[in-house]
């Protein structure tokens, strides 16, 4: 029997998630951990950590820039694992999802350390479940047919990551409704929790998503922007505003 982790426990309780993305060790190592604490203390439900790679093809300029800065310091596998252990120890009930391209998953042997996170997603490769200790999270978009979606669902735990629309991260424009097409396809085959990401940055968008019966919203580039700004009070107020629609 599969042991429930923090991600499973969160969604099994019927909760709706505010998932926030951070680039590992951005803007620098110690400040990264301080920002994690701020996000947790002000209402983040799930932490998604991006493990930097050289060519993040699905990410926009904001996240690419953060990856580039971190990679200047030539991060090592043991540093990544130590960081995950540190967060897990300080926030033992926090669901942690790590995201990396296949290059990063192989380079840092991320599959070998499933005890330190609750889910892993890979934007540029279809991952197949090989180890019951690792929750694989798949990414879905509206151009996928039913057979592709069923194949992904068979190798998906935790939640389904549905793109609001195809493109790259970081845009600030009107929320696309294409996610509903993808959602409906998934719902024909599964009751897995669904979170929406890409281009989400304000409470009004999240309110609309929750009214559509999604299980959570994922915000990435806007969090990186505010970390880059460095104003902690601004970040606190931002997260609290987001949580008002939950």
Backbone as a ProteinNet text record, in pm:
[ID]
protein_1_A
[PRIMARY]
XXXXXXXXXXXXXXXXXXXXXXXXXXXXXXXXXXXXXXXXXXXXXXXXXXXXXXXXXXXXXXXXXXXXXXXXXXXXXXXXXXXXXXXXXXXXXXXXXXXXXXXXXXXXXXXXXXXXXXXXXXXXXXXXXXXXXXXXXXXXXXXXXXXXXXXXXXXXXXXXXXXXXXXXXXXXXXXXXXXXXXXXXXXXXXXXXXXXXXXXXXXXXXXXXXXXXXXXXXXXXXXXXXXXXXXXXXXXXXXXXXXXXX
[TERTIARY]
83.9	0	87.5	51	127.1	110.4	221.5	216.7	182.1	81.9	41.5	147.9	183.4	276	198.9	270.4	204.2	112.7	150	69	-63.4	-56.7	-178	-269	-209.7	-287.8	-357.9	-289.6	-348	-473.6	-463.1	-577.7	-685.5	-646.1	-744.9	-834.4	-788.1	-867.2	-963.9	-964.5	-1056.2	-1009.8	-882.9	-830	-807	-815	-778	-640.9	-553.6	-412.9	-371.9	-290.1	-210.8	-68.3	-24	109.6	199.3	311.5	403.6	537.9	593.1	717.4	834.5	942.6	1068.1	1180.8	1277.1	1398.6	1494.1	1542.5	1633.4	1753.5	1779.7	1894.4	1888	1770.3	1756.1	1689.4	1735.4	1843.5	1984.2	1993.6	2116.5	2078.6	2171.2	2135.1	2061.3	2118.7	2055.6	1924.1	1921.5	1798.2	1687.8	1723.8	1625.1	1547.7	1617	1550.8	1464.1	1508.7	1428.2	1297.3	1305.2	1184.1	1089.2	1143.5	1058.1	976.3	1042.8	974	862.9	890.6	790.9	669.3	693.1	581.9	497.1	562	489.4	406.4	469.2	403.9	284.7	280.8	174.3	70.1	74.5	-38.5	-11.4	113.5	142.7	104.4	37.8	-2.3	96.8	148	240.6	357.7	478.5	599.1	648.7	662.6	724.9	864	964.4	1103.4	1159.7	1204.7	1267.9	1416.3	1461.7	1604.2	1662.4	1750.8	1794.5	1867.3	1842.4	1914.2	1954.3	2038.5	2091.7	1987.8	1897.3	1804.6	1659.7	1597.6	1459.1	1359.8	1334.9	1266.3	1122.3	1056	916.3	901.2	1012	1005.6	1038.1	974.2	995	1118.2	1134.7	1257.6	1282.6	1177.5	1194.6	1257.7	1201.5	1254.6	1388.9	1403.4	1532.2	1645.2	1616.7	1717	1755.3	1654.9	1683.4	1767.5	1737.6	1817	1962.5	1978.2	2112.8	2196.5	2134.8	2208.4	2252.2	2163.3	2196.7	2306.2	2297.8	2396.2	2536.2	2544.6	2677.3	2758	2687.3	2754.5	2779.7	2748.9	2783.1	2729.9	2597	2537.6	2564.1	2572.3	2605.2	2488.1	2490	2383.6	2365	2475.7	2463.2	2402.7	2424.6	2364.7	2212.9	2168.4	2023.9	1957.5	2015.6	1957.3	1958.6	2066.7	2074.7	1966.4	1939.7	1835.5	1698	1668.9	1540.6	1526.3	1634.8	1632.4	1605.6	1668.1	1651.5	1506.7	1446.2	1306.3	1214.2	1239.2	1156	1162.4	1278.7	1295.9	1224.7	1234.3	1174.5	1024.2	977.9	835.2	788.9	778.2	754.1	620.5	524.1	392.3	372.4	473.8	464.3	481.3	382.4	402.9	507.2	603.9	712.2	712.1	704.8	714.2	840.9	920.7	1037.7	1012.7	1062	1046.3	1183.9	1213.9	1335.8	1317.2	1389.4	1391.5	1469.4	1454.9	1515.2	1666.1	1726.6	1870.6	1904.6	1822.5	1848.1	1815.2	1708.4	1670	1781.2	1841	1949.1	2079.9	2112.2	2239.7	2248.6	2136.3	2137.9	2074.3	2041.9	1987.2	1865.5	1773.9	1664	1568.1	1559.6	1472.6	1521.3	1648.2	1705.2	1671.8	1606.5	1587.7	1440.6	1353.2	1209.9	1160.9	1239.9	1196.5	1199.3	1261.8	1275.9	1179.2	1094.5	993.5	868.5	759.3	630.2	584.1	651.9	617.5	726.5	736.8	836.7	770.8	802	748.3	859.2	841.8	943.6	875.3	902.4	830.5	864	980.1	1022.2	1033.6	980.9	991.3	875.2	820.2	717.8	787.2	758.8	819.1	726.7	785.9	710.5	738.2	633.3	649.2	735.1	845	932.4	947.8	916.7	940.6	820.2	755.9	636.1	663.4	789.9	823.3	821.9	809.8	814.8	680.5	620	499.2	539	499.1	525.2	403.6	428.5	323.3	340.6	235.6	242.8	181.7	223	176.5	84.9	-27.8	-130.8	-165.4	-202.1	-251.1	-363.1	-430.9	-555.6	-537.4	-415	-393.7	-373.7	-367.3	-350.8	-481.4	-471.7	-592.1	-618.2	-731.8	-773	-674.6	-620.1	-528.8	-399.7	-349.8	-229.7	-256.6	-371.3	-406.2	-419	-479.4	-492.1	-355	-264	-127.5	-58.1	-74.8	-14.5	-77	-208.7	-278.7	-235.5	-203.7	-159.4	-24.7	45.3	175.9	176.5	65.8	49.1	-5.1	64	16.8	14.5	-45.7	-42.6	-146.8	-116.6	-212.3	-171.5	-265.3	-237.3	-208	-98.6	-59.7	-113	-215.6	-280.2	-237.6	-191.4	-152.6	-277.4	-275.3	-388.6	-402	-291.1	-285.5	-142.9	-119.8	16	100	230.3	320.8	430	489.3	592.7	542.3	611.4	570.2	598.6	533	570.6	484.1	389.1	304.9	205.5	171.8	69.2	-41.5	-133	-241.1	-369.1	-477	-605.1	-596.8	-657.4	-653	-722.7	-649.3	-708.3	-805.3	-912.3	-1009.3	-981.9	-870.5	-839.6	-817.2	-783.9	-763.6	-889.7	-1006.3	-1131.8	-1143.3	-1090.3	-1089.4	-1008.5	-888.6	-800.2	-862.5	-919.4	-981.7	-1091.4	-1174.2	-1285	-1234.7	-1126.1	-1068	-1016	-950	-898.1	-1012.1	-1114.3	-1226.6	-1304.9	-1293.4	-1359	-1292.6	-1169.5	-1093.7	-1048	-1049	-987.8	-1046.3	-1038.5	-1078.5	-957	-838.6	-715.1	-728.3	-673.7	-675.1	-608.2	-663	-612.2	-571.4	-448.2	-401.7	-370.5	-393.1	-370.4	-248.3	-161.2	-42.9	-20.6	75.5	114.3	26.5	88.3	19.8	-72.3	-63.5	-146.3	-68.1	-130.8	-56.7	-144.1	-277.3	-359.6	-479.3	-532.1	-640.8	-765.3	-795.5	-915.2	-910.2	-793.3	-778.1	-802.7	-744.9	-760	-905.6	-974.6	-1116.6	-1195.5	-1165.7	-1234	-1200.1	-1074.6	-1033.4	-1107.6	-1113.7	-1179.5	-1329.1	-1386.4	-1528.1	-1549.7	-1441.4	-1447.9	-1417.7	-1410.3	-1387	-1249	-1149	-1012.3	-969.2	-860.3	-815.8	-701.2	-655.6	-548.5	-493.3	-415.1	-350	-201.2	-121.8	23.9	75.7	151.9	209.9	361.4	426.2	570.9	641.8	631.9	711.6	684.6	559.9	527.4	595.2	609.5	681.7	829.6	887.3	1028.8	1048.7	954.2	963.7	968	883.3	876	997.6	1051.1	1176.2	1288.9	1291.5	1394.2	1381	1256.3	1231.1	1285.7	1273.2	1332.6	1248.6	1128.6	1043.5	958.3	994.2	927.1	782.8	758.7	621.7	531.5	586.1	510	472.3	565.6	538.6	432.1	444.9	346.6	206.4	195.2	64.2	9.3	97.4	56.5	-3.8	65	15.6	-115.6	-122.4	-245.2	-363.6	-336.5	-442.7	-487.8	-393.5	-427	-515.6	-484.8	-556.9	-699	-729.5	-865	-972.1	-934	-1033.5	-1050.9	-976	-985.7	-1094.2
-120	0	125.2	221	345.1	429.4	473.4	558.3	700.5	759.1	895.1	994.9	1086.8	1192.6	1322.4	1431.7	1558.4	1606.6	1578.3	1619.9	1544.3	1414.9	1333.3	1375.9	1394.2	1432.1	1565.3	1659	1791.2	1780.8	1715.4	1707.7	1610.8	1507.2	1414.1	1479.6	1590.6	1664.4	1761.9	1764.5	1852.6	1996.2	2020.2	2156.6	2204.7	2335.6	2401.2	2465.9	2448.8	2483	2616	2688.6	2797.4	2745	2714.9	2660.3	2769.9	2790.6	2897.8	2838.2	2894.6	2845.4	2932.2	2867.2	2935.8	2864.2	2941.3	2882.3	2851.3	2727.7	2687.8	2782.8	2831.2	2917.1	3055.2	3096	3231.9	3320.2	3442.4	3512.8	3469.7	3411	3347.9	3249.8	3164.5	3049.7	3086.8	3171.3	3200.9	3276.9	3369.2	3444.5	3352.9	3250.5	3154.6	3093.4	3047.2	2984.6	3084.8	3209.6	3313.8	3335.5	3335.1	3353.6	3234.5	3114.4	2997.3	3017.2	3061.5	3084.6	3187.7	3294.8	3400.5	3347.4	3270.4	3215.3	3120.7	3035.6	2941.6	3017.1	3113.2	3185.4	3268.6	3302.1	3390	3320.5	3187	3118.4	3027	3009.6	2914.4	2774.3	2699.8	2562.8	2458.9	2479	2383.9	2462.6	2413.7	2477.5	2398.4	2467.7	2408.3	2468.6	2383.8	2430.3	2394.8	2495.9	2474.7	2446.2	2333.1	2298.5	2347.4	2447.1	2514.1	2424.3	2453.2	2390.5	2500.8	2465.1	2563.8	2614.1	2526.9	2564.8	2531.4	2611.9	2586	2631.8	2546.6	2586.8	2633.5	2588.1	2626.8	2749	2799.6	2912.1	3044.1	3149	3282.9	3349	3475.6	3547.9	3554.4	3572.2	3591.3	3467.6	3351.5	3228.3	3191.7	3213.2	3186.7	3266.3	3392.9	3480.1	3428.6	3384.1	3332	3204.9	3118.9	2997.9	3033	3129.6	3168.3	3217.2	3295.8	3349	3237	3141.5	3030.3	2942.9	2918.6	2830.8	2890.9	3021.1	3085	3028.7	2978.7	2926	2775.1	2716.7	2576	2484.5	2481.3	2403	2253.8	2184.4	2042.6	1959.9	1832.2	1740.2	1741.9	1737.8	1731.3	1859.7	1973.3	2098.6	2097	2039	2029.6	1942.1	1826.8	1734.5	1796.3	1862.3	1928.7	2034.9	2109.2	2213	2151	2041.3	1972.9	1919.8	1865.3	1814.8	1928.4	2042.1	2157.9	2205.1	2216.4	2261.5	2159.1	2032	1924.6	1922.8	1948.3	1947.3	2065.5	2183.4	2303.4	2308.8	2256.7	2260.7	2118.5	2031.3	1889	1856.8	1946.7	1920.5	1989	2059.5	2133.9	2040.5	2032.4	1955.5	2024.2	1947.3	2000.6	1927.9	2005.4	1951.9	2007.6	1922	1973.2	1963.8	2062.9	2069.6	2085.9	2000.2	2018.9	1955.1	2005.6	1943.9	1812.6	1728.7	1595.7	1604.5	1704.9	1728	1736.9	1813.5	1831	1706.9	1636.9	1515.1	1411	1396.1	1298.6	1347.6	1474.6	1527.9	1517.7	1548.3	1551.7	1427.7	1327.8	1200.7	1222.4	1306.9	1348.9	1236.1	1134.9	1021.1	943.3	958.3	881.2	940	1055.4	1124.8	1156.4	1063.1	1086.2	1106.9	1064.4	1083.1	1229.1	1315.5	1455.7	1549.5	1493.2	1574.8	1490.3	1555.6	1488	1467	1526.7	1509.8	1568.7	1516.7	1567.5	1583.1	1694	1712.6	1754.2	1712.9	1735.4	1792.9	1918.8	1983.3	1929.1	1867.8	1831.8	1681.2	1600.1	1455.9	1385.6	1284.4	1202.5	1104.8	1117	1029.3	910.8	795.1	674.2	633.1	592.6	550.3	424.2	435.1	320.1	287	383.6	368.3	424.5	342.2	386.5	496.2	520.2	624.9	764.1	770.4	899.2	928.1	1040.8	1087.5	1162.2	1112.9	1183.5	1269.5	1395.4	1489.4	1521.2	1499.9	1523.5	1659.8	1711.3	1840.9	1818.4	1888.4	1869.1	2001	1993.7	2112.8	2074.3	2174.4	2151.2	2078.4	2074.1	2007.8	1856.5	1806.9	1662.6	1590	1473.7	1394	1302.9	1235.1	1154.2	1041.5	980.8	867.8	914.1	1031.4	1086.5	1117.8	1178.4	1213.6	1088.7	982.4	858.7	798	807.9	757.5	834.7	966.3	1049.2	1018.7	1007.3	982.8	850.9	753.2	624	634	743.5	767.5	898.7	930.1	1058.8	1036.7	1091	1092.1	1236.2	1258.4	1391.2	1484.2	1542.3	1626.6	1635.8	1677.5	1703.2	1852.1	1883	2021.7	2059.5	2142.3	2181.9	2323.7	2339.9	2472.3	2554.7	2680.7	2769.1	2783.9	2775.4	2780.2	2752.5	2714.7	2683	2809.9	2793.9	2908.1	2892	3003.8	3000	3071.7	3048.5	3108.6	3258.2	3327.9	3466	3573.3	3535.8	3636.9	3698.6	3826.2	3892.9	3937.1	3847.3	3879.3	3814.5	3834.5	3779	3626.8	3569.8	3425.7	3353.4	3264	3182.1	3082	3052.9	2953.7	2814.9	2801.4	2672.8	2561.6	2599.9	2498.6	2415.5	2474.5	2401.6	2283.5	2301	2192.5	2074.8	2107.8	2004.7	1940.2	2023	1973.2	1871.9	1904.4	1815.8	1680.6	1684.1	1559	1473.9	1538.3	1464.5	1406.5	1486.6	1444.4	1327	1307.4	1191.7	1060.8	1070	949.1	940.9	1054.6	1054.3	1163.1	1138.1	1239.7	1301.1	1283.2	1336.7	1488.4	1543.1	1689.6	1759.5	1874.7	1951.2	2090.2	2128	2264.3	2330.7	2461.5	2537.6	2627.6	2627.7	2713	2780.4	2871.4	2953.4	3078.9	3193.3	3321	3357.5	3286	3317.8	3414	3524.7	3620.4	3705.4	3694.6	3780.8	3705.6	3760.4	3695	3676.9	3773.4	3764.9	3642.7	3612.8	3494.3	3367.1	3362.3	3242.8	3223.4	3331.2	3321.8	3255.5	3295.3	3235.7	3087.7	3055.2	2915.3	2830.8	2879.5	2804.4	2788.4	2887.7	2877.4	2771.5	2736.7	2632.3	2494.2	2488	2361	2301.8	2387.6	2336.9	2321.4	2250.4	2221.4	2308.9	2398	2486.1	2568.1	2669	2756.9	2762.8	2770.3	2772.2	2906	2973.9	3103.9	3091.8	3128.5	3116.5	3248	3302.5	3419.8	3540	3557	3672.2	3661.8	3540	3520.2	3553.9	3510	3540.8	3691.9	3758.1	3904.3	3971.8	3925.5	3989.3	3954	3835.3	3801.1	3890.3	3912.3	3999.2	4141.6	4187	4319.8	4331	4222.5	4217.8	4272.9	4324.5	4385.6	4277.2	4240.1	4130	4165	4289.1	4329.5	4322.5	4360.8	4352	4206.7	4115.8	3974.3	3924.3	3959.8	3915.6	3962.1	4088.2	4143.5	4076.1	4045.3	3981.4	3843.2	3763.1	3627.4	3633.9	3723.9	3736.8	3777.4	3863.4	3902.7	3783.1	3702.7	3582.6	3488.7	3476.1	3381.3	3426	3550.9	3599	3532.4	3476.2	3414.9	3264.4	3211	3068.5	3044.4
0	0	0	-83	-93.2	33.5	90.2	208.9	166.4	231	196.5	240.9	150.6	188.3	209.7	229.9	261.3	149.9	26.2	-88.6	-90.5	-72	-68.5	46.6	162.9	281	259.5	195.1	171.8	86.1	-27.2	-118.9	-68.8	2	56	160	216.4	314.8	249.4	115.2	42.8	32	59.6	55.6	-87.8	-105.7	-231.1	-211.4	-308.5	-288.8	-351.3	-276.4	-333	-339.4	-460	-481.5	-535.6	-468.7	-507.4	-548.2	-655.7	-714.4	-671.8	-633	-604.9	-678.4	-724.3	-780.4	-666.6	-661.9	-555.7	-546.3	-424.9	-393.6	-458.5	-501.6	-555.1	-450	-428	-500	-457	-336.9	-291.1	-181	-140.6	-58.6	70.1	155.3	283.9	266.8	172.7	149.1	97.8	22.9	-26.1	90.3	191.1	305.7	381.9	389.6	454.5	379.8	246.2	165.9	179.8	190.3	213.5	340.1	446.9	574.6	560.1	488	469.4	394.3	290	211.9	296.4	374.2	460	563.5	628.7	738.6	692	563.7	515.9	429.3	423	362.9	245.7	204	96.4	141.4	54.6	86.6	37.1	-84.1	-145.5	-202.9	-178.9	-232.6	-352.8	-465.3	-584	-598.2	-603.6	-612.2	-748.3	-819.6	-948.8	-932.4	-986	-985.8	-1117.5	-1114.7	-1237.9	-1337.1	-1464.9	-1575.8	-1675.1	-1769.3	-1862.6	-1962.3	-2005.1	-2111.3	-2073.7	-1988.5	-1945.7	-2052.6	-2150.4	-2273.3	-2252.5	-2146.9	-2126.1	-2037.3	-1987	-1893.6	-1960.9	-1911.2	-1963.1	-1903.5	-1936.3	-1901.6	-1751.4	-1671.9	-1527.5	-1464.1	-1492.3	-1433.3	-1496.5	-1626.4	-1691.8	-1625.5	-1598.6	-1536.7	-1397.6	-1320.7	-1186.4	-1194.1	-1291.8	-1310.8	-1342.9	-1432.7	-1473.2	-1357	-1268.8	-1153.8	-1060.7	-1035.4	-945.7	-1005.8	-1136	-1200.7	-1203.8	-1186.9	-1178.3	-1061.1	-959.3	-839.9	-847.1	-963.5	-988.2	-877.2	-859.9	-752	-771	-657.8	-657.4	-603.2	-636	-593.5	-442.2	-366.3	-221	-163.4	-229.2	-183.7	-201.5	-311.8	-338.2	-233.4	-206.1	-109.3	29.8	64.3	195.2	209.8	101.6	105.6	128.3	58.5	75.9	218.3	272.4	409.6	508.5	484.7	573.5	576.4	457	449	513.7	487.3	541.7	694.5	747	892.7	957.4	895.9	954.7	932.3	817.4	782.8	749.4	849.8	824.4	758	767.5	707.7	573.3	525.8	400.4	280.9	191.7	68.5	-20.5	-65.7	-149.8	-283.4	-390.4	-526.3	-589.1	-648.8	-719.7	-869.4	-939.9	-1084.5	-1146.7	-1242.6	-1319.9	-1456.2	-1551.9	-1683.6	-1673.3	-1774.9	-1767.2	-1743.7	-1802.1	-1781.9	-1633.1	-1558	-1415.4	-1334.3	-1372	-1300.1	-1307.4	-1425.8	-1442.3	-1379.5	-1400.7	-1350.7	-1199.6	-1131.4	-985.3	-921.9	-1004.4	-953.5	-862.7	-907.8	-821.7	-785.8	-869.9	-838.3	-715.4	-682.4	-571.5	-434.9	-432.6	-305.1	-277.3	-318.2	-305.3	-163.5	-64.3	74.6	117.7	36.4	75.4	2.8	-82.2	-149.1	-170.9	-209.8	-220.3	-363.6	-459	-599.1	-686.2	-809.3	-903.3	-1039.4	-1107.5	-1242.5	-1337.7	-1461.9	-1564.8	-1688.5	-1723.8	-1834.7	-1973.6	-1989.5	-2125.2	-2149.9	-2059.4	-2078.7	-2007.8	-2072.2	-2009.1	-1915	-1786.2	-1686.7	-1658.7	-1641.3	-1611.5	-1467.7	-1397.6	-1259	-1251	-1178.2	-1158.3	-1011.1	-926.3	-783.5	-709.6	-629.3	-559	-456.4	-423.8	-327.9	-391.1	-522.8	-592.7	-659.4	-624.1	-691.6	-817.7	-933.1	-1057.8	-1091.2	-1123.2	-1160.9	-1308.4	-1386	-1529.8	-1564.7	-1680.6	-1729.6	-1849.2	-1851.2	-1953.3	-2021.3	-2149.6	-2218.7	-2315.5	-2370.2	-2444.4	-2577	-2629.9	-2758.2	-2745.2	-2623.2	-2602.4	-2630.6	-2697	-2719.7	-2599.6	-2601.8	-2487.2	-2458.6	-2561.4	-2539.4	-2471.8	-2511.5	-2448.8	-2302.2	-2276.8	-2139.5	-2052.6	-2105.7	-2029	-1999.2	-2094	-2073.5	-1961.9	-1962.1	-1857.5	-1722.1	-1719.7	-1593.4	-1529.5	-1611.9	-1559.1	-1488.3	-1512	-1449.6	-1372.7	-1308	-1239.7	-1098.9	-1000.4	-861.5	-812.5	-697.6	-636.7	-694.1	-809.3	-880.9	-1027.2	-1109.9	-1251.2	-1267.8	-1335.2	-1361	-1499.3	-1501.1	-1626.6	-1663.5	-1786.3	-1833.7	-1864.1	-1823.7	-1855.5	-2006.8	-2076	-2222.1	-2263.6	-2387	-2430.9	-2440.9	-2416.8	-2424	-2319.8	-2277	-2174.6	-2050.6	-1940.4	-1814.2	-1813.4	-1720.6	-1693.1	-1753.2	-1838.7	-1902.5	-1805.2	-1830.5	-1750.4	-1844.9	-1871.7	-1963.4	-1912.1	-1984.9	-1942.8	-1937.4	-1833.8	-1815.2	-1929.5	-1996.1	-2100.9	-2039.1	-2110	-2062.3	-2120.5	-2192.2	-2255.3	-2153.7	-2030.8	-1927.9	-1906.4	-1934.5	-1914.3	-2011	-2131.8	-2230.2	-2174.9	-2124.9	-2069.8	-1946.9	-1861.2	-1738.7	-1768.9	-1865.2	-1900.6	-1951.9	-2029.5	-2078.4	-1962.8	-1867.8	-1752.2	-1669.9	-1648.1	-1563.4	-1623	-1753.4	-1813.6	-1772.2	-1725.2	-1692.4	-1547.4	-1475.1	-1342.3	-1253.2	-1123.4	-1024.4	-956.2	-1015.3	-958.7	-938.4	-828.6	-811.9	-930.1	-968.3	-1082	-1035.1	-1066.8	-1042.6	-1176.9	-1181.5	-1304.4	-1286.9	-1385.4	-1383.9	-1517.6	-1523	-1639.3	-1646	-1624.2	-1639	-1524.2	-1411.6	-1295.3	-1206.2	-1168.5	-1086.3	-994.8	-1003.8	-919.7	-862.7	-752.9	-679.7	-766.3	-850.7	-934.2	-1025.7	-1079.8	-1164.9	-1084.1	-966.5	-883	-843.9	-815	-779.1	-892.3	-1016.2	-1131.7	-1145.7	-1120.2	-1128.3	-1025	-902.9	-796.4	-823.7	-888.8	-926.7	-1033.8	-1104.9	-1207.8	-1151.2	-1018.4	-948.3	-969.7	-992.1	-990.9	-845	-824.2	-687.9	-641.1	-728.4	-685.7	-800.3	-763.4	-860.8	-829.3	-935.4	-922.9	-974	-890.4	-928.4	-924.1	-1033.7	-1041.9	-1062.4	-1183.2	-1219.7	-1129.5	-1087.9	-1003.5	-866.8	-816.6	-690.5	-708.8	-820.4	-847	-860.7	-926.6	-939.9	-803.5	-713.7	-581.5	-495.7	-513.3	-445	-496	-626.5	-685.8	-632.7	-614.5	-558.3	-416.6	-338.8	-206	-92.7	-124.4	-22	44.4	165.6	234.2	269.8	308.3	342	219.4	105.2	-19.6	-49.6	-28.2	-50.5	46.2	172.6	272.5	235.1	198.3	161.3	36.3	-56.6	-181.4	-154.6	-74.1	-46.1	32.7	127.3	205.5	116.7	19.3	-75.2	-157.7	-205	-280.8	-200.3	-72.6	11.4	43.9	20.4	51.3	-36.2	-150.5	-239.7	-213.9	-119.3	-88.3	15.9
[MASK]
++++++++++++++++++++++++++++++++++++++++++++++++++++++++++++++++++++++++++++++++++++++++++++++++++++++++++++++++++++++++++++++++++++++++++++++++++++++++++++++++++++++++++++++++++++++++++++++++++++++++++++++++++++++++++++++++++++++++++++++++++++++

